[in-house]
Amino acid sequence: MVKKKPNILVVNDDGITAPGIKVLLEEMQKIGNVVVVAPDSAQSGMGHAITLGRPLRLDKINLYEGVEMYQCSGTPVDCVKLAVNKVFKGQKPDICVSGINHGLNNSINVLYSGTMSAAVEGAIEGIPSVGFSLDNFSHDADFSYCRPYVISITEQVLANGLPKNTLLNVNFPQTQGFKGIKICRQAGGHWVEEFDERIDPHNRDYYWTTGKFVLQDRGEDTDSFALANGYVSVVPTQFDMTAHHAIPELNSWSFDHLEGTTKHSKGEK
Amino acid sequence: MVKKKPNILVVNDDGITAPGIKVLLEEMQKIGNVVVVAPDSAQSGMGHAITLGRPLRLDKINLYEGVEMYQCSGTPVDCVKLAVNKVFKGQKPDICVSGINHGLNNSINVLYSGTMSAAVEGAIEGIPSVGFSLDNFSHDADFSYCRPYVISITEQVLANGLPKNTLLNVNFPQTQGFKGIKICRQAGGHWVEEFDERIDPHNRDYYWTTGKFVLQDRGEDTDSFALANGYVSVVPTQFDMTAHHAIPELNSWSFDHLEGTTKHSKGEK
């Protein structure tokens, strides 16, 4: 029996010319039919943004021989939406892989990351999806150690599927020779901004966003802990943001006085 | 004993001139010291985007008499970060309220919404935060029925606090006279895109993002159900995106063959 090769959508947020996406598409070509739809410029920190106020471009390009590639003027999430709707024409790919990001997307960075938001969008569309990120912002980052992990994780997702409404957030530490894989939860942490204030030639203030990440969670079951100890972290990630545990507490709040309020407010405006 | 008036940060994503933020700041002035930091243009659909590749402007303006207001060239999340860092100068406000959004942010829209992402960012910064949205996209939307609910919910949050690492996603249905408040979970649903393809005067394709929301969840405990039945929906929302329930299943996957992989791959590159 001949197994059908899977159709693989490759996206990223560093832009279509980034070395990280080249590594990812090269690995994916070993196991499937690859289509790349990626931003035409760097889109780091775009989170789950979509483009509504201006039109989008989607252009087929020939960047690497034998690879079907499209560059998009929009965000990483726009890329996934256009890929599903205009490139795959509603025939969903078997898997959506995003990255490999130049820089970590563990902990709270899952929210800011265009790489992860593209994977989240894939999952929302019902496609098994994985985001990959390496702890190295450099254009010349060495992704070679990631390659066997990328293949193995992708093959396991293709073979096993993923639990309903979940995707994977995979992060690689900046070491040569990983100790293995740890299934983790997202570590608690946040960025403390240090805006770099400057004066332009017209004497007006402006700011560059800079900051440092503050880890607020020493749990040994977190992605931050795994990465700090040389492991590849894999966080099953979901897009249901409901704090289910908080529902009983909120139900104890008293809003009874409001139920008739709208009648009284009718005349106020 | 004189109670200190709370310091209230007001943000939105429709832009600082939107009628919805005027309603919100007017209500907040009744109970606290208000500071508004909002985008200088419409930022709908910006999700959790932050501005990294270009500098930010933050300008004090006098739009409404007696209100401390700043317009920002960045995203809703940038507004919160700049407010905390540059306006409140690290002295966190007692509450962050976002909106009132022109248009619903229930179900999966929590991810795309700049209004909700601003509230999420407030919560990440440790500030009790609430996003408010009305089921009416119109500039001339009638927010008058929302007013007593906005005040009551804000006062309850100030009095009770919120469970750790949670915020509230409040949505108002498009009816005059709400039936009351329902504490809900986020309904399952997604957008099906229908890109509007056009040809520009230079004979190049471009696309406008359009689509329709498809509800995939008939649960009577969801925000979508509450709204459809005339109730104000309140969803406790969290920024831990870990699919905790999926961890055991992923731990059953076999990655053992990888632990030594990196040694072998050293020579490959």
Coordinates of C-alpha atoms in Angstrom, one line a residue:
Chain A
M1 CA 0.0 0.0 0.0
V2 CA 1.4 3.4 -1.0
K3 CA 1.0 6.0 1.6
K4 CA -0.1 9.4 0.4
K5 CA 2.4 12.1 1.1
P6 CA 1.0 14.7 3.5
N7 CA 0.3 18.2 2.3
I8 CA 2.3 20.6 4.6
L9 CA 1.7 24.3 5.0
V10 CA 4.8 26.1 6.1
V11 CA 4.5 29.7 7.6
N12 CA 6.6 31.9 9.8
D13 CA 6.8 35.5 11.2
D14 CA 10.4 36.4 10.4
G15 CA 9.6 36.7 6.7
I16 CA 9.9 34.4 3.7
T17 CA 13.7 35.0 3.3
A18 CA 14.5 34.1 6.9
P19 CA 17.0 31.2 7.3
G20 CA 14.7 29.5 9.9
I21 CA 11.9 28.9 7.4
K22 CA 14.4 27.5 4.9
V23 CA 15.4 24.9 7.4
L24 CA 11.8 24.1 8.2
L25 CA 10.8 23.7 4.5
E26 CA 13.9 21.6 3.8
E27 CA 12.9 19.1 6.5
M28 CA 9.3 19.1 5.5
Q29 CA 10.2 18.3 1.8
K30 CA 11.7 15.0 3.1
I31 CA 8.2 13.9 4.3
G32 CA 5.5 15.7 2.3
N33 CA 4.3 18.1 -0.3
V34 CA 5.3 21.5 0.9
V35 CA 3.5 24.9 0.3
V36 CA 5.1 28.0 1.9
V37 CA 3.0 31.1 2.5
A38 CA 4.9 33.6 4.5
P39 CA 5.1 37.4 5.1
D40 CA 7.1 39.4 2.7
S41 CA 8.7 41.3 5.6
A42 CA 9.6 40.6 9.3
Q43 CA 6.4 40.4 11.4
S44 CA 7.8 39.6 14.8
G45 CA 5.6 40.6 17.7
M46 CA 2.5 40.7 15.5
G47 CA 0.6 38.3 17.8
H48 CA -2.8 37.4 16.4
A49 CA -3.2 40.5 14.3
I50 CA -5.2 40.4 11.1
T51 CA -5.3 43.0 8.4
L52 CA -8.7 44.7 8.0
G53 CA -8.1 48.3 7.1
R54 CA -6.0 47.8 4.0
P55 CA -5.9 45.2 1.2
L56 CA -3.6 42.2 1.1
R57 CA -1.1 41.1 -1.6
L58 CA -0.4 37.4 -2.2
D59 CA 2.3 36.8 -4.8
K60 CA 3.8 33.5 -6.0
I61 CA 7.6 33.6 -6.0
N62 CA 10.4 31.3 -6.9
L63 CA 12.8 31.6 -4.1
Y64 CA 14.0 28.0 -3.7
E65 CA 13.9 25.5 -6.6
G66 CA 11.0 23.2 -6.7
V67 CA 9.2 24.7 -3.7
E68 CA 5.7 26.2 -4.1
M69 CA 6.0 29.6 -2.3
Y70 CA 3.9 32.6 -1.8
Q71 CA 4.8 35.9 -0.1
C72 CA 2.0 37.9 1.6
S73 CA 2.0 41.5 2.6
G74 CA 0.0 40.8 5.7
T75 CA 0.5 39.2 9.2
P76 CA 1.4 35.6 9.9
V77 CA -2.3 35.0 10.7
D78 CA -3.3 36.5 7.4
C79 CA -0.9 34.1 5.7
V80 CA -2.7 31.1 7.2
K81 CA -6.1 32.4 6.3
L82 CA -5.0 33.2 2.7
A83 CA -3.2 29.8 2.4
V84 CA -6.3 27.9 3.5
N85 CA -8.7 30.0 1.4
K86 CA -6.8 30.9 -1.7
V87 CA -3.9 28.5 -2.1
F88 CA -5.4 25.2 -0.7
K89 CA -8.8 26.5 -1.8
G90 CA -10.6 25.1 1.2
Q91 CA -8.8 21.7 1.0
K92 CA -7.0 21.9 4.3
P93 CA -3.4 20.9 4.5
D94 CA -2.6 17.8 6.7
I95 CA -0.4 19.9 9.0
C96 CA 0.6 23.5 9.5
V97 CA 4.2 24.1 10.8
S98 CA 5.4 27.6 11.7
G99 CA 8.9 28.8 12.2
I100 CA 11.6 28.0 12.8
N101 CA 11.5 31.3 14.7
H102 CA 14.7 33.2 15.4
G103 CA 14.1 33.6 19.1
L104 CA 12.2 31.8 21.9
N105 CA 8.5 31.8 22.2
N106 CA 8.1 30.1 25.5
S107 CA 6.2 31.4 28.5
I108 CA 4.0 34.5 27.9
N109 CA 5.7 35.1 24.5
V110 CA 3.2 32.7 23.0
L111 CA 0.8 35.7 23.0
Y112 CA 3.1 38.2 21.3
S113 CA 4.6 35.8 18.8
G114 CA 3.5 35.9 15.2
T115 CA 5.0 32.4 14.7
M116 CA 2.8 31.0 17.4
S117 CA -0.3 32.9 16.4
A118 CA 0.1 31.5 12.9
A119 CA 0.1 28.0 14.5
V120 CA -2.9 29.0 16.7
E121 CA -4.8 30.1 13.6
G122 CA -4.0 26.8 11.9
A123 CA -5.5 25.0 14.9
I124 CA -8.6 27.2 14.9
E125 CA -9.1 26.2 11.3
G126 CA -9.0 22.6 12.4
I127 CA -5.5 21.8 11.1
P128 CA -3.0 20.0 13.3
S129 CA -0.4 22.7 13.9
V130 CA 3.0 23.2 15.5
G131 CA 5.2 26.3 16.1
F132 CA 8.9 25.9 16.3
S133 CA 11.3 28.4 17.8
L134 CA 15.0 28.5 18.7
D135 CA 16.7 30.5 21.4
N136 CA 18.8 32.5 19.0
F137 CA 17.8 35.8 17.5
S138 CA 20.7 35.9 15.0
H139 CA 20.2 35.7 11.3
D140 CA 23.1 33.2 11.3
A141 CA 21.6 31.0 14.0
D142 CA 22.6 27.3 13.7
F143 CA 19.4 25.4 13.3
S144 CA 21.1 22.0 12.5
Y145 CA 20.5 20.5 15.9
C146 CA 16.8 21.3 15.5
R147 CA 16.3 19.3 12.3
P148 CA 15.8 15.7 13.7
Y149 CA 13.5 17.0 16.4
V150 CA 11.4 19.0 13.8
I151 CA 11.0 15.8 11.7
S152 CA 10.2 13.6 14.6
I153 CA 7.6 15.9 16.2
T154 CA 6.0 16.5 12.8
E155 CA 5.8 12.8 12.1
Q156 CA 4.3 12.1 15.5
V157 CA 1.6 14.7 15.0
L158 CA 0.8 13.3 11.5
A159 CA 0.6 9.8 12.9
N160 CA -1.2 10.5 16.2
G161 CA -3.1 13.7 15.5
L162 CA -3.4 16.2 18.3
P163 CA -6.0 16.4 21.1
K164 CA -9.0 18.5 19.9
N165 CA -8.5 22.3 19.8
T166 CA -4.8 22.1 20.7
L167 CA -1.5 22.8 19.0
L168 CA 2.1 22.4 20.0
N169 CA 4.5 25.2 21.0
V170 CA 8.0 23.7 20.5
N171 CA 11.1 25.7 21.7
F172 CA 14.7 24.7 21.3
P173 CA 17.4 25.8 23.8
Q174 CA 20.6 27.5 22.7
T175 CA 22.8 24.5 23.1
Q176 CA 24.4 22.1 20.8
G177 CA 23.1 18.7 21.7
F178 CA 19.7 18.7 23.4
K179 CA 19.0 16.4 26.3
G180 CA 15.7 15.3 24.9
I181 CA 12.1 16.5 24.9
K182 CA 10.0 17.6 27.9
I183 CA 6.2 18.1 27.7
C184 CA 5.6 21.3 29.7
R185 CA 3.2 23.9 30.8
Q186 CA 3.7 27.6 29.9
A187 CA 5.8 29.3 32.6
G188 CA 4.4 32.4 34.3
G189 CA 6.4 35.5 33.4
H190 CA 6.1 39.0 31.8
W191 CA 8.1 41.7 30.1
V192 CA 9.1 44.8 32.0
E193 CA 9.4 47.5 29.4
E194 CA 12.3 50.0 29.2
F195 CA 11.2 52.4 26.5
D196 CA 14.2 54.0 24.9
E197 CA 13.1 57.7 24.7
R198 CA 14.7 59.8 21.9
I199 CA 14.2 63.2 20.2
D200 CA 13.8 63.3 16.5
P201 CA 15.4 66.0 14.2
H202 CA 12.1 68.0 14.5
N203 CA 12.4 68.1 18.3
R204 CA 9.6 65.6 18.9
D205 CA 9.8 62.7 21.4
Y206 CA 9.6 59.1 20.2
Y207 CA 10.1 55.7 21.9
W208 CA 11.6 52.4 21.0
T209 CA 10.1 49.4 22.7
T210 CA 12.8 47.5 24.7
G211 CA 12.5 45.5 27.8
K212 CA 13.5 42.4 29.8
F213 CA 11.7 39.2 30.4
V214 CA 11.0 38.5 34.1
L215 CA 10.3 34.8 34.9
Q216 CA 7.8 34.6 37.8
D217 CA 7.5 30.9 38.0
R218 CA 10.1 28.4 39.2
G219 CA 8.0 25.3 38.4
E220 CA 10.0 22.4 37.2
D221 CA 7.2 21.4 34.9
T222 CA 7.5 24.7 32.9
D223 CA 8.9 25.4 29.4
S224 CA 11.3 27.9 30.9
F225 CA 12.7 25.3 33.3
A226 CA 13.1 22.7 30.6
L227 CA 14.9 25.1 28.3
A228 CA 17.2 26.3 31.0
N229 CA 18.2 22.7 31.6
G230 CA 19.0 21.9 27.9
Y231 CA 15.7 20.2 27.0
V232 CA 13.4 20.9 24.0
S233 CA 10.1 22.2 25.5
V234 CA 6.8 21.1 24.0
V235 CA 3.7 22.9 25.4
P236 CA 0.3 21.7 24.3
T237 CA -1.5 25.0 23.7
Q238 CA -5.1 25.9 23.4
F239 CA -7.2 28.9 22.2
D240 CA -9.9 28.6 24.8
M241 CA -8.9 31.4 27.0
T242 CA -11.7 30.9 29.5
A243 CA -10.4 30.8 33.1
H244 CA -12.8 27.9 33.9
H245 CA -11.6 27.7 37.5
A246 CA -12.8 31.3 38.1
I247 CA -16.4 30.8 37.1
P248 CA -17.7 29.8 40.6
E249 CA -16.1 32.8 42.3
L250 CA -17.6 35.2 39.8
N251 CA -21.0 33.5 40.1
S252 CA -20.9 34.5 43.8
W253 CA -20.8 38.2 42.9
S254 CA -24.1 40.0 43.2
F255 CA -25.4 41.6 40.0
D256 CA -29.1 41.2 40.9
H257 CA -29.7 45.0 41.2
L258 CA -28.8 45.3 37.5
E259 CA -31.5 43.1 36.1
G260 CA -34.1 45.8 36.0
T261 CA -31.6 48.6 35.5
T262 CA -32.1 49.0 31.8
K263 CA -35.8 49.8 32.3
H264 CA -34.9 52.8 34.5
S265 CA -32.1 53.9 32.2
K266 CA -34.3 54.1 29.2
G267 CA -35.2 57.7 29.8
E268 CA -31.7 58.8 30.8
K269 CA -29.6 58.3 27.7
Chain B
M1 CA -12.5 57.5 56.7
V2 CA -12.2 59.0 53.3
K3 CA -11.8 56.4 50.6
K4 CA -9.1 57.2 48.0
K5 CA -10.5 57.4 44.5
P6 CA -9.1 54.6 42.3
N7 CA -6.8 55.4 39.4
I8 CA -8.3 54.1 36.2
L9 CA -6.6 53.5 32.9
V10 CA -8.9 53.6 29.9
V11 CA -7.8 52.1 26.6
N12 CA -9.5 50.9 23.4
D13 CA -8.8 49.7 19.9
D14 CA -11.2 51.8 17.9
G15 CA -9.0 54.8 18.4
I16 CA -9.1 57.7 20.8
T17 CA -11.9 59.6 19.0
A18 CA -14.3 56.6 19.0
P19 CA -17.7 57.2 20.8
G20 CA -17.3 54.0 22.7
I21 CA -14.3 55.2 24.7
K22 CA -16.0 58.5 25.4
V23 CA -18.9 56.6 27.1
L24 CA -16.4 54.5 29.1
L25 CA -14.3 57.4 30.3
E26 CA -17.5 59.3 31.2
E27 CA -18.6 56.4 33.4
M28 CA -15.1 56.0 34.9
Q29 CA -15.0 59.7 35.8
K30 CA -17.9 59.1 38.2
I31 CA -15.9 56.7 40.3
G32 CA -12.2 57.5 39.9
N33 CA -9.2 59.4 38.5
V34 CA -9.1 58.7 34.8
V35 CA -6.2 58.5 32.4
V36 CA -6.8 57.6 28.8
V37 CA -4.1 56.2 26.6
A38 CA -5.5 55.1 23.3
P39 CA -4.4 54.6 19.7
D40 CA -4.4 57.6 17.4
S41 CA -6.2 55.5 14.7
A42 CA -8.4 52.5 14.4
Q43 CA -6.6 49.3 15.5
S44 CA -9.3 46.7 15.2
G45 CA -8.1 43.2 14.7
M46 CA -4.6 44.0 16.0
G47 CA -4.8 41.1 18.6
H48 CA -1.8 41.1 20.9
A49 CA 0.5 42.8 18.4
I50 CA 3.3 45.0 19.7
T51 CA 5.4 47.5 17.8
L52 CA 9.1 46.5 17.5
G53 CA 10.3 47.5 14.0
R54 CA 9.5 51.2 14.2
P55 CA 9.4 53.9 16.9
L56 CA 6.3 54.9 18.9
R57 CA 4.7 58.3 19.4
L58 CA 2.9 59.2 22.6
D59 CA 1.3 62.7 22.6
K60 CA -0.8 64.4 25.3
I61 CA -4.0 65.8 23.8
N62 CA -7.0 67.8 25.1
L63 CA -9.9 66.1 23.5
Y64 CA -12.4 66.3 26.3
E65 CA -12.3 68.9 29.0
G66 CA -10.7 67.8 32.3
V67 CA -9.6 64.4 31.1
E68 CA -5.9 63.4 31.0
M69 CA -5.5 61.8 27.6
Y70 CA -2.7 60.5 25.5
Q71 CA -2.8 59.3 21.9
C72 CA -0.4 56.6 20.8
S73 CA 0.8 55.7 17.3
G74 CA 1.0 52.0 18.3
T75 CA -1.3 49.1 19.0
P76 CA -3.7 48.7 21.9
V77 CA -1.1 46.6 23.7
D78 CA 1.6 49.3 23.1
C79 CA -0.8 51.7 24.7
V80 CA -1.0 49.7 27.9
K81 CA 2.7 49.2 28.0
L82 CA 3.4 53.0 27.5
A83 CA 0.7 53.9 30.0
V84 CA 2.2 51.8 32.7
N85 CA 5.8 52.7 32.0
K86 CA 5.7 56.3 30.8
V87 CA 2.4 57.8 32.1
F88 CA 1.9 56.0 35.4
K89 CA 5.7 55.6 35.6
G90 CA 5.5 52.2 37.2
Q91 CA 2.8 53.1 39.7
K92 CA 0.2 50.8 38.4
P93 CA -3.4 51.9 38.0
D94 CA -6.0 50.3 40.2
I95 CA -7.9 49.0 37.2
C96 CA -7.6 48.9 33.4
V97 CA -10.8 49.1 31.4
S98 CA -10.8 48.7 27.6
G99 CA -13.5 49.6 25.1
I100 CA -16.3 50.1 24.8
N101 CA -15.7 48.3 21.6
H102 CA -17.9 48.9 18.6
G103 CA -18.6 45.2 17.8
L104 CA -18.7 41.9 19.8
N105 CA -15.6 40.2 21.1
N106 CA -17.1 37.0 22.3
S107 CA -16.0 33.5 21.4
I108 CA -12.8 33.2 19.4
N109 CA -12.8 37.0 18.8
V110 CA -11.0 37.4 22.1
L111 CA -7.8 36.4 20.2
Y112 CA -8.2 38.9 17.3
S113 CA -9.5 41.8 19.3
G114 CA -7.2 44.7 20.2
T115 CA -9.7 45.7 22.9
M116 CA -9.4 42.4 24.6
S117 CA -5.6 42.2 24.0
A118 CA -5.2 45.5 25.8
A119 CA -7.1 44.1 28.8
V120 CA -5.1 40.9 28.6
E121 CA -1.9 43.0 28.7
G122 CA -3.2 44.9 31.7
A123 CA -3.7 41.6 33.5
I124 CA -0.3 40.3 32.5
E125 CA 1.1 43.5 34.1
G126 CA -0.8 42.6 37.3
I127 CA -3.6 45.2 36.9
P128 CA -7.2 44.0 37.4
S129 CA -8.6 44.4 33.8
V130 CA -11.9 44.4 32.0
G131 CA -12.7 44.6 28.3
F132 CA -16.2 45.8 27.3
S133 CA -17.7 45.3 23.8
L134 CA -21.2 46.0 22.3
D135 CA -22.8 44.1 19.5
N136 CA -22.9 47.1 17.2
F137 CA -20.2 48.1 14.7
S138 CA -21.8 51.5 14.0
H139 CA -20.1 54.7 14.8
D140 CA -23.5 55.9 16.1
A141 CA -24.1 52.8 18.3
D142 CA -26.2 53.5 21.4
F143 CA -24.1 52.7 24.4
S144 CA -26.6 54.1 26.9
Y145 CA -27.9 50.7 28.1
C146 CA -24.3 49.6 28.8
R147 CA -23.6 52.4 31.3
P148 CA -25.0 51.0 34.5
Y149 CA -23.4 47.6 33.8
V150 CA -20.0 49.1 33.1
I151 CA -20.1 51.0 36.4
S152 CA -21.4 48.0 38.4
I153 CA -18.9 45.5 37.0
T154 CA -16.0 48.0 37.4
E155 CA -17.0 48.6 41.0
Q156 CA -17.3 44.9 41.8
V157 CA -13.8 44.3 40.4
L158 CA -12.4 47.2 42.4
A159 CA -14.1 45.9 45.6
N160 CA -13.5 42.1 45.1
G161 CA -10.4 42.0 42.9
L162 CA -10.1 39.3 40.4
P163 CA -8.8 35.7 40.7
K164 CA -5.1 35.7 40.0
N165 CA -4.0 35.9 36.4
T166 CA -7.6 36.5 35.1
L167 CA -9.4 39.4 33.5
L168 CA -13.0 39.8 32.4
N169 CA -14.4 39.8 28.8
V170 CA -17.7 41.6 29.0
N171 CA -20.0 41.7 25.9
F172 CA -23.3 43.5 25.5
P173 CA -26.0 42.2 23.2
Q174 CA -27.7 44.5 20.7
T175 CA -30.9 44.9 22.5
Q176 CA -32.4 47.7 24.5
G177 CA -32.9 46.4 28.0
F178 CA -30.6 43.5 29.0
K179 CA -32.0 40.6 30.9
G180 CA -29.0 40.6 33.3
I181 CA -25.5 39.2 33.5
K182 CA -24.4 35.6 32.8
I183 CA -21.0 34.3 33.8
C184 CA -19.9 32.2 30.8
R185 CA -17.2 30.3 29.0
Q186 CA -15.9 31.3 25.6
A187 CA -18.0 29.6 22.9
G188 CA -16.3 27.5 20.3
G189 CA -16.4 29.0 16.8
H190 CA -14.2 30.3 14.0
W191 CA -14.3 32.7 11.0
V192 CA -14.6 31.3 7.5
E193 CA -12.9 33.8 5.3
E194 CA -14.3 35.0 2.0
F195 CA -11.5 37.1 0.5
D196 CA -12.8 39.7 -1.9
E197 CA -10.4 39.5 -4.8
R198 CA -9.9 42.6 -6.9
I199 CA -7.6 44.0 -9.6
D200 CA -5.8 47.3 -9.1
P201 CA -5.3 49.9 -11.8
H202 CA -1.8 48.4 -12.4
N203 CA -3.4 45.0 -13.2
R204 CA -2.2 43.3 -10.0
D205 CA -4.5 41.2 -7.7
Y206 CA -5.3 42.2 -4.2
Y207 CA -7.6 40.9 -1.5
W208 CA -9.8 42.4 1.2
T209 CA -10.4 40.2 4.2
T210 CA -14.0 39.4 4.8
G211 CA -15.7 36.4 6.3
K212 CA -18.4 35.1 8.4
F213 CA -18.4 33.8 12.0
V214 CA -19.4 30.2 12.3
L215 CA -20.6 29.1 15.8
Q216 CA -19.6 25.5 16.5
D217 CA -20.8 25.3 20.1
R218 CA -24.4 25.2 21.2
G219 CA -23.5 25.1 24.9
E220 CA -26.0 27.0 27.1
D221 CA -23.0 28.1 29.3
T222 CA -21.3 30.0 26.5
D223 CA -21.0 33.7 25.9
S224 CA -22.6 33.3 22.5
F225 CA -25.7 31.7 24.0
A226 CA -26.1 34.4 26.7
L227 CA -25.8 37.2 24.1
A228 CA -28.3 35.5 21.8
N229 CA -30.7 35.4 24.7
G230 CA -30.4 39.0 25.7
Y231 CA -27.9 38.7 28.5
V232 CA -24.7 40.5 29.1
S233 CA -21.9 37.8 28.9
V234 CA -19.0 37.9 31.3
V235 CA -16.2 35.4 30.6
P236 CA -13.3 35.1 33.1
T237 CA -10.3 35.0 30.7
Q238 CA -6.7 33.9 31.3
F239 CA -3.4 34.2 29.5
D240 CA -2.1 30.7 30.4
M241 CA -2.7 29.0 27.0
T242 CA -1.5 25.6 28.2
A243 CA -3.8 22.8 27.3
H244 CA -3.2 21.2 30.7
H245 CA -5.6 18.3 29.9
A246 CA -3.5 17.3 26.9
I247 CA -0.2 16.8 28.8
P248 CA -0.8 13.2 29.8
E249 CA -1.6 12.2 26.2
L250 CA 1.6 13.9 24.9
N251 CA 3.6 12.2 27.6
S252 CA 2.6 8.9 26.1
W253 CA 4.3 9.8 22.8
S254 CA 7.7 8.2 22.2
F255 CA 10.6 10.6 21.7
D256 CA 13.2 8.3 23.2
H257 CA 15.0 7.8 19.9
L258 CA 15.8 11.5 19.9
E259 CA 17.8 11.8 23.1
G260 CA 21.0 10.7 21.4
T261 CA 20.1 12.2 18.0
T262 CA 22.0 15.3 18.4
K263 CA 25.3 13.5 18.8
H264 CA 24.8 11.7 15.5
S265 CA 23.6 14.9 13.7
K266 CA 26.7 16.8 14.7
G267 CA 28.6 15.8 11.6
E268 CA 25.6 16.2 9.2
K269 CA 24.6 19.9 9.4

